[in-house]
Amino acid sequence: MLRFGAPSTTITSSTAVTTRVSPTTSSHIPFTVSPLSDSRRSSSYCFQQLLSCSSRLNSHRNKATAEAAETMSGSIVSASGSKQALISLSDKKDLDLLATGLQELGYTIVSTGGTASALEKAGINVTKVEELTKFPEMLDGRVKTLHPNVHGGILARRDQNHHMEALDKHNISTFELVVVNLYPFYEKVTSPNGVTFDDGIENIDIGGPTMIRAAAKNHKDVLVVVDTQDYPLVLEFLKGNKDDQQFRKKLAWKAFQHVASYDTAVSEWLWNQISPEDKFPPAFTLSHSLKSSLRYGENPHQKAAFYTDSSLSEFNGGGIATAIQHHGKEMSYNNYLDADAAWNCVCEFEKPTCVVVKHTNPCGVASRDDLIEAYHLAVKADPVSAFGGIVAFNKPVDEALARDIREFRSPTDGETRMFYEIVVAPSYTEKGLEILRGKSKTLRILEAKKNKSGKLSLRQVGGGWLAQDSDDLTPEEIKFDVVSKKVPEASELEDAKFAWLCVKHVKSNAIVIAKNNCMLGMGSGQPNRLESLRIALRKAGDEVKGAALASDAFFPFAWKDAVEEACESGIGMIAEPGGSIRDGDAVDCCNKYDVSLVFTGVRHFRH
């Protein structure tokens, strides 16, 4: 199925339908197709049809003035005296269902190439488009439907006498229905084996979008269909023989949105061919598809919805947007934000790790060979915040872990069973999933794939968007320069790297205190770094002695400020970016208290 475009909406109309030939090597994308006229007729029959056409057009002219003020919905038929449908499909799913239904309703089906062949095999009478155009398909199929005999029949306004007179003069029949879906460009350029530039270009559809746009523009008279899921509703609408302009407008909107999404993918692909290393083109368009309507936004008075990103860059990109929900209540706006924060954080770690998040901030993080132990330590870091939070694991959840999650009591009183909004992991054993489902009817259980690195990060501001590279740096890519007299032990440096990995996911101003691959305390979101430090120290308690501290940005002051307070508390090592004009004070302060200090040269602000 085509991965970009709007959610399906059905719209009906009595217009002609055309078909086109799709590349034989391309994969199928669902699109709507319009039926074509019957196979070749005898010359006497054609003469009768022309006479019928003239009579029909004259009758139409007499009624045009009286009916111009009314909305017209396909009551005008083609010059041949029958209603015409134009069908051109790459994805031929349910083509026989649609064509049979249209034939039963008296439609003549016009089609091209592969679609026409499929219709003939299904026993459906079909007129090939070249019989209409009196011109053969040419340029390796690039030119098939780009002809006045096709587009005149689509674009002619039935309430305009001069339009109908022009059709009469040139012996052009109207189309009441146009059913088209496009070459599978998205699927072609994202195929596992890749695609050459020339092959990608050949899979850019030209005739299809042209017919879709023409029919959508003239939607008052022509019904346009681009989604196979709309076939049953369209047939039902046509059977009713009634006008519904709202339905027609919805189908027209869907058609334009479909083409816009298609062109967005082409544009993104071409830019990547031109400047593969440049993520910031002079202009770009985003294509999103509605995944779900949400109960509300951040607050009950705010309406909200969730959309998936259909960009080529997001193909197989992982992340919460593509997670599978195995159990629980529907996801809310805040659930998505918190689950995304927890998943992004836990995926940073190679060792078995558990992350607990509350309001997008990790309040507990621990890595252990035993994932159950890691889970206990992550909750213990801040059990009050963990209650009602999100728990994320970077390894599969088995039966033993699931049972522990279900029964684990709060470390604060040893009695209260821990409650969570969401559990997210890369996979679950069958028994583990069964046990977790028994914890609560509301517990949301998500299975997600790791986020692909190198993505573009977008954030909206009033009237515009900010774009930046995602913050994908890991401690292994950063040099921890020792600037103090005391050189840290290997274990202390590992603690600093662990804290550094955690602090990049905490809202600024951010401080994380950690020891033995376990977060002991964190301070987040404070207007000044000193307050964040004090919060982190309070949460760490007596365990702060000898622990490592990481700061997401440099300390502007040292003496009688955050650095000195950290040293006085018993912190054994501090990791910070450096870069302050008072870095020397921080070094002197750490030397005075015999604390190791390292500069990373990398800041991790998170607003």
Coordinates of C-alpha atoms in Angstrom, one line a residue:
M1 CA 0.0 0.0 0.0
L2 CA 1.2 3.5 -0.8
R3 CA 2.8 4.8 2.4
F4 CA 2.0 8.5 1.9
G5 CA -1.3 10.2 1.6
A6 CA -4.4 11.0 3.5
P7 CA -6.8 8.6 5.2
S8 CA -9.3 7.1 2.8
T9 CA -12.5 9.0 2.2
T10 CA -15.2 7.9 -0.2
I11 CA -16.9 10.1 -2.8
T12 CA -19.2 9.1 -5.6
S13 CA -20.0 10.5 -9.0
S14 CA -21.2 9.3 -12.4
T15 CA -18.2 10.1 -14.5
A16 CA -16.1 8.2 -17.0
V17 CA -13.1 6.1 -16.0
T18 CA -9.8 5.5 -17.7
T19 CA -7.0 3.0 -17.4
R20 CA -3.2 3.1 -18.0
V21 CA -0.4 0.6 -18.3
S22 CA 1.8 0.2 -15.3
P23 CA 5.5 -0.8 -15.4
T24 CA 5.8 -4.6 -15.3
T25 CA 8.6 -4.5 -12.7
S26 CA 7.0 -2.2 -10.2
S27 CA 5.2 -3.2 -7.0
H28 CA 1.6 -2.4 -6.6
I29 CA 0.2 0.6 -4.9
P30 CA -3.6 0.8 -4.3
F31 CA -5.2 3.4 -6.4
T32 CA -8.7 3.8 -7.8
V33 CA -9.3 2.9 -11.4
S34 CA -12.1 3.9 -13.8
P35 CA -13.7 1.6 -16.3
L36 CA -13.5 2.1 -20.1
S37 CA -15.9 1.5 -23.0
D38 CA -16.7 -1.8 -24.6
S39 CA -14.5 -3.5 -27.2
R40 CA -14.6 -2.5 -30.9
R41 CA -18.0 -2.0 -32.3
S42 CA -19.3 -2.5 -35.9
S43 CA -19.4 0.5 -38.1
S44 CA -23.2 0.5 -38.2
Y45 CA -23.4 0.4 -34.5
C46 CA -20.9 3.2 -34.2
F47 CA -23.1 5.3 -36.6
Q48 CA -26.1 4.7 -34.4
Q49 CA -24.1 5.7 -31.4
L50 CA -23.1 9.0 -33.1
L51 CA -26.7 9.8 -33.9
S52 CA -27.6 9.0 -30.3
C53 CA -24.7 11.3 -29.1
S54 CA -25.9 14.2 -31.2
S55 CA -29.5 13.8 -29.9
R56 CA -28.2 13.6 -26.4
L57 CA -26.1 16.8 -26.7
N58 CA -28.9 18.8 -28.3
S59 CA -31.2 17.8 -25.4
H60 CA -28.5 18.8 -23.0
R61 CA -28.2 22.3 -24.5
N62 CA -31.9 22.9 -24.1
K63 CA -31.7 22.0 -20.4
A64 CA -28.4 23.8 -19.7
T65 CA -29.8 27.2 -18.8
A66 CA -32.4 25.8 -16.4
E67 CA -30.0 23.4 -14.8
A68 CA -27.0 25.7 -14.5
A69 CA -28.1 27.0 -11.1
E70 CA -28.4 23.4 -9.8
T71 CA -25.5 21.1 -8.8
M72 CA -25.0 18.5 -11.4
S73 CA -24.0 15.0 -10.4
G74 CA -23.4 12.9 -13.4
S75 CA -26.9 12.9 -14.9
I76 CA -25.2 13.9 -18.2
V77 CA -23.8 10.9 -20.0
S78 CA -21.2 10.5 -22.7
A79 CA -21.7 11.3 -26.3
S80 CA -22.1 7.6 -27.0
G81 CA -25.3 7.6 -25.0
S82 CA -23.9 5.6 -22.1
K83 CA -22.0 6.5 -19.0
Q84 CA -18.2 6.1 -19.3
A85 CA -15.6 5.2 -16.7
L86 CA -11.9 5.6 -17.2
I87 CA -9.8 3.1 -15.3
S88 CA -6.0 3.1 -15.1
L89 CA -4.4 1.1 -12.3
S90 CA -1.0 -0.1 -11.2
D91 CA -2.5 -1.8 -8.2
K92 CA -5.3 -3.9 -9.6
K93 CA -6.7 -5.0 -6.3
D94 CA -10.5 -5.6 -6.5
L95 CA -10.5 -4.4 -10.1
D96 CA -12.9 -7.2 -11.1
L97 CA -15.3 -6.1 -8.2
L98 CA -15.3 -2.5 -9.4
A99 CA -15.6 -3.3 -13.1
T100 CA -18.4 -5.8 -12.7
G101 CA -20.3 -3.4 -10.6
L102 CA -19.9 -0.6 -13.1
Q103 CA -20.9 -2.8 -16.0
E104 CA -24.0 -3.8 -14.2
L105 CA -24.8 -0.1 -13.8
G106 CA -24.5 0.4 -17.5
Y107 CA -21.0 2.0 -17.7
T108 CA -18.8 1.6 -20.6
I109 CA -15.2 1.0 -19.4
V110 CA -12.2 2.6 -21.1
S111 CA -8.8 1.4 -20.1
T112 CA -5.1 1.2 -21.1
G113 CA -2.5 -1.5 -21.4
G114 CA -2.2 -3.8 -18.4
T115 CA -5.5 -2.8 -16.9
A116 CA -7.3 -3.4 -20.1
S117 CA -5.7 -6.9 -20.4
A118 CA -6.7 -7.7 -16.8
L119 CA -10.3 -6.6 -17.5
E120 CA -10.5 -8.7 -20.7
K121 CA -9.2 -11.8 -18.8
A122 CA -11.9 -11.2 -16.2
G123 CA -14.5 -11.2 -19.0
I124 CA -15.3 -7.5 -18.8
N125 CA -16.0 -5.6 -22.1
V126 CA -13.4 -2.9 -22.4
T127 CA -12.5 -0.1 -24.9
K128 CA -8.8 0.5 -25.2
V129 CA -7.9 4.1 -24.9
E130 CA -6.2 4.1 -28.3
E131 CA -9.6 3.5 -29.8
L132 CA -10.7 6.8 -28.3
T133 CA -7.6 8.7 -29.1
K134 CA -7.0 7.1 -32.6
F135 CA -3.4 7.3 -31.6
P136 CA -1.1 4.5 -30.5
E137 CA 0.7 4.3 -27.2
M138 CA 4.2 5.8 -27.7
L139 CA 7.5 6.6 -26.1
D140 CA 7.7 3.3 -24.1
G141 CA 4.3 4.1 -22.6
R142 CA 5.1 7.6 -21.6
V143 CA 2.3 9.0 -23.8
K144 CA -1.0 7.1 -23.6
T145 CA -3.8 9.2 -22.1
L146 CA -2.4 12.7 -22.7
H147 CA -4.9 13.5 -25.4
P148 CA -7.9 15.8 -25.9
N149 CA -10.2 12.9 -26.4
V150 CA -9.4 11.8 -22.9
H151 CA -9.0 15.1 -21.0
G152 CA -11.7 16.9 -22.9
G153 CA -14.1 14.3 -21.7
I154 CA -12.9 14.7 -18.1
L155 CA -12.6 18.5 -17.9
A156 CA -15.7 19.6 -19.8
R157 CA -18.3 21.3 -17.6
R158 CA -21.7 19.9 -18.2
D159 CA -23.4 23.2 -17.3
Q160 CA -21.5 25.2 -19.9
N161 CA -23.1 25.1 -23.3
H162 CA -19.9 26.0 -25.1
H163 CA -18.0 23.2 -23.4
M164 CA -20.6 20.7 -24.6
E165 CA -20.7 22.2 -28.0
A166 CA -16.9 21.8 -28.3
L167 CA -17.2 18.1 -27.3
D168 CA -20.0 17.7 -29.9
K169 CA -17.9 19.4 -32.6
H170 CA -14.9 17.1 -32.0
N171 CA -16.9 14.0 -31.3
I172 CA -15.6 13.6 -27.7
S173 CA -17.5 11.7 -25.1
T174 CA -17.7 12.7 -21.5
F175 CA -16.3 10.6 -18.6
E176 CA -18.4 10.3 -15.5
L177 CA -15.9 8.3 -13.4
V178 CA -12.1 8.3 -13.3
V179 CA -10.4 5.6 -11.3
V180 CA -6.6 5.9 -11.2
N181 CA -3.7 4.8 -9.0
L182 CA -0.1 5.6 -9.7
Y183 CA 3.1 3.9 -10.5
P184 CA 4.6 2.6 -7.2
F185 CA 7.3 5.1 -7.0
Y186 CA 7.6 5.1 -3.2
E187 CA 7.9 1.3 -3.0
K188 CA 10.3 1.3 -5.9
V189 CA 12.8 3.7 -4.5
T190 CA 12.6 2.1 -1.0
S191 CA 13.1 -1.5 -2.3
P192 CA 15.8 -3.5 -0.4
N193 CA 17.9 -3.9 -3.6
G194 CA 17.8 -0.1 -4.2
V195 CA 17.1 1.6 -7.5
T196 CA 19.1 3.2 -10.2
F197 CA 18.5 6.8 -11.0
D198 CA 17.1 6.0 -14.4
D199 CA 14.8 3.4 -13.0
G200 CA 13.6 5.8 -10.4
I201 CA 12.8 8.4 -13.1
E202 CA 10.9 5.9 -15.2
N203 CA 8.7 5.2 -12.2
I204 CA 7.5 8.8 -11.9
D205 CA 3.9 8.8 -13.1
I206 CA 2.9 11.6 -15.4
G207 CA -0.4 10.6 -17.1
G208 CA -1.9 9.3 -13.8
P209 CA -1.6 12.5 -11.8
T210 CA -2.8 14.5 -14.8
M211 CA -6.0 12.5 -15.0
I212 CA -6.5 12.6 -11.3
R213 CA -6.1 16.3 -11.1
A214 CA -8.3 16.9 -14.0
A215 CA -11.1 14.8 -12.6
A216 CA -10.7 16.3 -9.1
K217 CA -10.9 19.8 -10.6
N218 CA -14.1 18.9 -12.4
H219 CA -15.5 16.9 -9.4
K220 CA -18.9 18.4 -9.7
D221 CA -19.4 16.3 -12.9
V222 CA -16.7 13.7 -12.6
L223 CA -16.2 11.2 -9.8
V224 CA -12.5 10.6 -9.0
V225 CA -11.3 7.5 -7.1
V226 CA -7.7 6.9 -6.0
D227 CA -8.2 4.3 -3.2
T228 CA -9.3 0.7 -3.7
Q229 CA -11.0 0.8 -0.3
D230 CA -13.5 3.3 -1.7
Y231 CA -14.8 1.0 -4.4
P232 CA -17.8 -0.4 -2.5
L233 CA -18.9 3.0 -1.3
V234 CA -18.6 4.5 -4.8
L235 CA -20.6 1.6 -6.3
E236 CA -23.3 2.1 -3.7
F237 CA -23.4 5.8 -4.4
L238 CA -23.8 5.3 -8.1
K239 CA -26.6 2.8 -7.5
G240 CA -28.4 5.5 -5.6
N241 CA -28.4 7.8 -8.6
K242 CA -28.4 10.8 -6.4
D243 CA -26.2 13.9 -6.1
D244 CA -24.0 14.5 -3.0
Q245 CA -21.6 17.3 -3.6
Q246 CA -20.0 16.9 -0.2
F247 CA -19.1 13.3 -1.1
R248 CA -17.7 14.5 -4.4
K249 CA -15.6 17.2 -2.7
K250 CA -14.2 14.7 -0.2
L251 CA -13.1 12.4 -3.0
A252 CA -11.6 15.4 -4.9
W253 CA -9.7 16.5 -1.7
K254 CA -8.4 13.0 -1.3
A255 CA -7.3 12.9 -4.9
F256 CA -5.3 16.2 -4.7
Q257 CA -3.8 15.0 -1.3
H258 CA -2.8 11.8 -2.9
V259 CA -1.0 13.4 -5.8
A260 CA 0.6 16.0 -3.4
S261 CA 2.0 13.1 -1.3
Y262 CA 3.2 11.4 -4.4
D263 CA 5.0 14.5 -5.6
T264 CA 6.5 15.0 -2.1
A265 CA 8.2 11.6 -2.3
V266 CA 9.5 12.4 -5.8
S267 CA 10.9 15.7 -4.6
E268 CA 12.5 14.2 -1.6
W269 CA 14.1 11.4 -3.6
L270 CA 15.4 13.8 -6.3
W271 CA 17.0 16.1 -3.6
N272 CA 18.8 13.1 -2.2
Q273 CA 20.2 12.3 -5.6
I274 CA 21.4 15.9 -6.0
S275 CA 22.7 16.5 -2.4
P276 CA 22.7 13.3 -0.4
E277 CA 24.6 14.9 2.5
D278 CA 22.5 18.1 2.7
K279 CA 19.5 17.6 4.9
F280 CA 18.4 21.2 4.5
P281 CA 17.0 21.9 1.0
P282 CA 15.8 25.4 0.0
A283 CA 12.3 24.1 0.4
F284 CA 10.6 20.8 1.3
T285 CA 7.1 19.4 1.9
L286 CA 6.1 17.0 4.6
S287 CA 3.6 14.2 4.0
H288 CA 1.7 12.7 6.9
S289 CA -1.1 10.2 7.3
L290 CA -3.6 10.2 10.0
K291 CA -3.1 7.2 12.3
S292 CA -5.6 7.9 15.0
S293 CA -7.8 10.6 16.4
L294 CA -7.0 11.1 20.0
R295 CA -9.3 11.7 22.9
Y296 CA -7.7 15.1 23.5
G297 CA -4.3 16.8 23.5
E298 CA -2.0 17.7 26.4
N299 CA -5.2 18.8 28.2
P300 CA -8.8 17.8 27.9
H301 CA -9.9 21.1 26.3
Q302 CA -7.4 20.6 23.4
K303 CA -8.4 18.5 20.4
A304 CA -5.7 16.3 19.0
A305 CA -4.7 13.6 16.4
F306 CA -1.7 11.4 15.7
Y307 CA -0.1 11.3 12.2
T308 CA 2.7 9.1 10.9
D309 CA 5.5 10.6 8.8
S310 CA 5.5 9.2 5.3
S311 CA 8.8 10.7 4.3
L312 CA 11.3 8.4 2.5
S313 CA 13.8 9.2 5.3
E314 CA 11.4 7.5 7.7
F315 CA 11.1 4.3 5.8
N316 CA 12.0 1.4 8.2
G317 CA 13.1 4.2 10.6
G318 CA 11.6 2.6 13.7
G319 CA 10.3 4.6 16.6
I320 CA 7.1 4.9 18.6
A321 CA 5.0 6.0 15.6
T322 CA 5.3 2.5 14.1
A323 CA 5.1 0.6 17.4
I324 CA 2.6 -2.3 17.7
Q325 CA 0.2 -2.0 20.6
H326 CA -0.6 -5.5 22.0
H327 CA -2.8 -4.5 24.9
G328 CA -4.4 -1.6 26.9
K329 CA -6.3 1.6 26.4
E330 CA -5.8 3.7 23.3
M331 CA -2.7 5.9 23.3
S332 CA -3.1 9.5 24.3
Y333 CA -1.2 12.6 23.2
N334 CA 0.9 12.6 26.4
N335 CA 1.4 8.8 26.1
Y336 CA 3.0 9.2 22.8
L337 CA 5.4 11.9 24.1
D338 CA 6.4 9.9 27.1
A339 CA 6.7 6.6 25.3
D340 CA 8.9 8.3 22.7
A341 CA 11.2 9.8 25.4
A342 CA 11.5 6.5 27.2
W343 CA 12.2 4.5 24.0
N344 CA 14.7 6.9 22.6
C345 CA 16.6 6.9 25.9
V346 CA 16.7 3.1 26.5
C347 CA 17.8 2.5 22.9
E348 CA 21.0 4.4 23.6
F349 CA 22.3 1.6 25.8
E350 CA 24.0 -1.6 24.6
K351 CA 23.8 -3.5 27.9
P352 CA 20.4 -4.8 29.2
T353 CA 18.8 -1.6 30.4
C354 CA 15.5 -0.4 32.0
V355 CA 14.4 3.3 31.7
V356 CA 11.5 4.8 33.7
V357 CA 10.1 8.1 32.4
K358 CA 7.7 10.6 33.8
H359 CA 6.7 13.7 31.8
T360 CA 9.3 12.9 29.2
N361 CA 12.2 12.9 31.7
P362 CA 14.0 9.7 32.7
C363 CA 13.6 9.5 36.4
G364 CA 15.3 6.1 36.7
V365 CA 17.9 4.3 34.5
A366 CA 19.9 1.1 35.2
S367 CA 21.9 -1.4 33.2
R368 CA 22.6 -4.9 34.5
D369 CA 23.2 -8.3 33.0
D370 CA 20.0 -9.3 34.8
L371 CA 17.1 -7.2 33.3
I372 CA 15.0 -7.8 36.4
E373 CA 17.7 -6.3 38.6
A374 CA 17.9 -3.4 36.2
Y375 CA 14.2 -2.8 36.5
H376 CA 14.3 -2.8 40.3
L377 CA 17.1 -0.3 40.4
A378 CA 15.5 2.0 37.8
V379 CA 12.3 2.2 39.9
K380 CA 14.2 2.6 43.1
A381 CA 15.9 5.7 41.8
D382 CA 12.6 7.6 42.2
P383 CA 9.7 5.3 43.1
V384 CA 7.3 8.2 43.6
S385 CA 7.9 9.5 40.1
A386 CA 8.0 6.0 38.6
F387 CA 4.4 5.4 39.8
G388 CA 2.2 6.1 36.8
G389 CA 5.2 6.4 34.5
I390 CA 6.4 4.6 31.4
V391 CA 8.8 1.6 31.7
A392 CA 11.1 0.8 28.7
F393 CA 13.4 -2.1 28.1
N394 CA 16.0 -2.5 25.3
K395 CA 15.8 -6.4 25.5
P396 CA 12.9 -8.8 25.1
V397 CA 10.5 -9.2 28.0
D398 CA 10.2 -12.8 29.0
E399 CA 8.0 -14.6 31.5
A400 CA 10.1 -14.0 34.5
L401 CA 10.4 -10.3 33.9
A402 CA 6.7 -9.9 33.0
R403 CA 5.8 -11.6 36.3
D404 CA 8.0 -9.3 38.2
I405 CA 6.6 -6.2 36.5
R406 CA 3.1 -7.4 37.4
E407 CA 3.8 -8.1 41.1
F408 CA 6.6 -5.6 42.0
R409 CA 5.7 -3.5 45.0
S410 CA 6.8 0.1 45.5
P411 CA 10.2 0.5 47.4
T412 CA 8.6 3.3 49.4
D413 CA 6.3 1.1 51.4
G414 CA 6.8 -2.5 50.1
E415 CA 3.1 -2.9 49.7
T416 CA 1.7 -0.8 46.9
R417 CA 1.8 -2.6 43.6
M418 CA 3.5 -0.4 41.0
F419 CA 1.2 1.1 38.4
Y420 CA 2.4 2.1 34.9
E421 CA 0.8 3.7 31.9
I422 CA 3.0 1.9 29.3
V423 CA 5.5 -0.8 29.0
V424 CA 7.6 -0.7 25.8
A425 CA 10.2 -3.2 24.6
P426 CA 11.6 -4.6 21.3
S427 CA 9.7 -7.9 21.7
Y428 CA 7.9 -10.2 24.2
T429 CA 7.8 -13.9 24.6
E430 CA 4.3 -15.4 24.2
K431 CA 4.1 -16.2 27.9
G432 CA 5.6 -12.9 28.9
L433 CA 2.9 -11.0 26.9
E434 CA 0.2 -13.1 28.4
I435 CA 1.3 -12.4 31.9
L436 CA 1.7 -8.6 31.3
R437 CA -1.9 -8.5 29.9
G438 CA -3.1 -9.8 33.2
K439 CA -1.6 -6.9 35.1
S440 CA -4.2 -4.4 34.1
K441 CA -6.8 -3.9 31.4
T442 CA -5.5 -0.4 30.8
L443 CA -1.8 -1.1 30.7
R444 CA -0.6 -0.2 27.2
I445 CA 2.0 -2.8 25.9
L446 CA 4.0 -1.6 23.0
E447 CA 6.5 -3.4 20.8
A448 CA 8.8 -1.0 19.0
K449 CA 11.8 -0.9 16.7
K450 CA 14.9 1.1 17.4
N451 CA 14.9 4.6 16.0
K452 CA 17.2 4.9 13.0
S453 CA 20.1 7.4 13.6
G454 CA 20.7 10.4 11.4
K455 CA 17.1 11.6 11.2
L456 CA 16.1 15.2 10.8
S457 CA 14.6 16.6 14.0
L458 CA 11.8 19.1 13.5
R459 CA 10.1 21.4 16.0
Q460 CA 7.4 23.9 15.4
V461 CA 7.4 27.5 16.4
G462 CA 4.9 30.2 15.7
G463 CA 4.8 30.6 11.9
G464 CA 7.6 28.2 11.2
W465 CA 9.7 25.1 11.9
L466 CA 13.2 24.6 13.3
A467 CA 15.2 21.7 11.7
Q468 CA 18.3 20.1 13.1
D469 CA 20.3 16.9 13.1
S470 CA 19.1 14.5 15.8
D471 CA 21.4 14.3 18.8
D472 CA 22.9 10.9 18.1
L473 CA 26.4 11.3 19.6
T474 CA 27.4 8.5 22.0
P475 CA 30.1 8.5 24.7
E476 CA 32.2 6.4 22.4
E477 CA 32.3 9.3 19.9
I478 CA 33.3 11.8 22.6
K479 CA 36.7 12.5 24.1
F480 CA 36.6 12.8 27.9
D481 CA 39.6 15.1 28.6
V482 CA 40.9 15.0 32.1
V483 CA 41.5 18.6 33.2
S484 CA 41.9 18.0 37.0
K485 CA 44.9 16.9 39.0
K486 CA 43.1 13.7 40.0
V487 CA 42.9 11.2 37.2
P488 CA 39.7 9.1 37.4
E489 CA 39.7 5.4 37.9
A490 CA 38.4 3.3 35.0
S491 CA 35.2 2.5 36.9
E492 CA 34.7 6.2 37.7
L493 CA 35.1 7.1 34.0
E494 CA 32.5 4.4 33.1
D495 CA 30.1 6.0 35.6
A496 CA 30.7 9.4 34.0
K497 CA 29.9 8.0 30.6
F498 CA 26.8 6.3 31.9
A499 CA 25.7 9.6 33.5
W500 CA 26.6 11.5 30.3
L501 CA 24.4 9.1 28.2
C502 CA 21.5 9.7 30.6
V503 CA 21.8 13.5 30.9
K504 CA 21.3 14.1 27.2
H505 CA 17.7 12.8 27.6
V506 CA 16.9 15.1 30.6
K507 CA 15.4 18.5 30.0
S508 CA 17.7 21.4 30.6
N509 CA 19.1 22.5 32.9
A510 CA 20.0 18.9 33.5
I511 CA 22.1 17.2 36.1
V512 CA 22.5 13.4 36.5
I513 CA 24.2 11.5 39.3
A514 CA 25.1 7.9 38.6
K515 CA 27.2 5.0 40.0
N516 CA 27.7 1.4 38.9
N517 CA 25.6 1.8 35.8
C518 CA 22.6 3.1 37.7
M519 CA 21.0 6.6 37.9
L520 CA 20.9 7.7 41.5
G521 CA 19.3 11.1 41.0
M522 CA 18.5 13.7 38.4
G523 CA 17.5 17.4 38.3
S524 CA 15.7 18.7 35.3
G525 CA 14.1 21.8 33.8
Q526 CA 15.2 24.3 36.3
P527 CA 16.0 27.9 35.2
N528 CA 19.4 27.7 36.9
R529 CA 21.9 24.8 37.1
L530 CA 22.3 25.1 40.9
E531 CA 18.7 24.2 41.6
S532 CA 18.9 21.2 39.2
L533 CA 22.0 20.0 41.1
R534 CA 20.3 20.3 44.5
I535 CA 17.3 18.3 43.3
A536 CA 19.6 15.6 42.0
L537 CA 21.6 15.5 45.2
R538 CA 18.5 15.2 47.3
K539 CA 17.3 12.2 45.2
A540 CA 20.6 10.5 45.3
G541 CA 20.8 10.8 49.1
D542 CA 23.7 9.1 50.9
E543 CA 24.6 7.1 47.7
V544 CA 26.1 10.3 46.2
K545 CA 29.5 9.5 47.9
G546 CA 32.0 8.7 45.1
A547 CA 29.4 8.9 42.4
A548 CA 29.8 10.6 39.0
L549 CA 28.0 13.7 38.0
A550 CA 27.1 14.8 34.5
S551 CA 25.9 18.3 33.4
D552 CA 24.3 18.9 30.0
A553 CA 26.1 22.2 29.7
F554 CA 29.0 24.1 31.4
F555 CA 28.9 25.5 34.9
P556 CA 28.9 29.4 34.7
F557 CA 30.1 29.5 38.3
A558 CA 32.1 27.2 40.5
W559 CA 32.9 28.8 43.9
K560 CA 29.9 28.9 46.3
D561 CA 27.9 27.5 43.4
A562 CA 27.1 24.2 41.7
V563 CA 30.6 22.9 41.3
E564 CA 31.6 23.5 45.0
E565 CA 28.3 22.2 46.3
A566 CA 28.8 19.0 44.3
C567 CA 32.3 18.6 45.6
E568 CA 31.2 19.2 49.2
S569 CA 28.5 16.6 48.8
G570 CA 31.0 13.8 48.2
I571 CA 30.8 13.6 44.4
G572 CA 33.8 11.7 43.1
M573 CA 33.9 12.9 39.5
I574 CA 32.3 15.6 37.3
A575 CA 31.8 15.5 33.5
E576 CA 30.8 18.7 31.7
P577 CA 31.2 20.2 28.3
G578 CA 33.5 23.1 29.4
G579 CA 33.5 26.3 27.4
S580 CA 32.8 28.8 30.2
I581 CA 35.0 31.8 30.8
R582 CA 35.3 30.5 34.3
D583 CA 36.4 27.0 33.5
G584 CA 39.5 27.7 35.4
D585 CA 37.5 28.2 38.6
A586 CA 35.8 24.8 38.1
V587 CA 39.2 23.1 37.7
D588 CA 40.6 24.9 40.8
C589 CA 37.6 23.9 42.8
C590 CA 37.8 20.3 41.9
N591 CA 41.5 20.2 42.6
K592 CA 40.8 21.7 46.1
Y593 CA 38.3 18.9 46.9
D594 CA 40.3 16.2 45.1
V595 CA 37.5 15.5 42.6
S596 CA 38.2 14.4 39.0
L597 CA 36.9 16.7 36.3
V598 CA 36.6 15.9 32.6
F599 CA 35.6 18.2 29.7
T600 CA 33.7 16.6 26.8
G601 CA 33.5 19.5 24.5
V602 CA 30.0 18.5 23.7
R603 CA 26.8 20.1 25.0
H604 CA 23.5 18.3 25.2
F605 CA 20.8 20.9 25.7
R606 CA 17.2 19.7 25.5
H607 CA 14.5 22.2 25.6

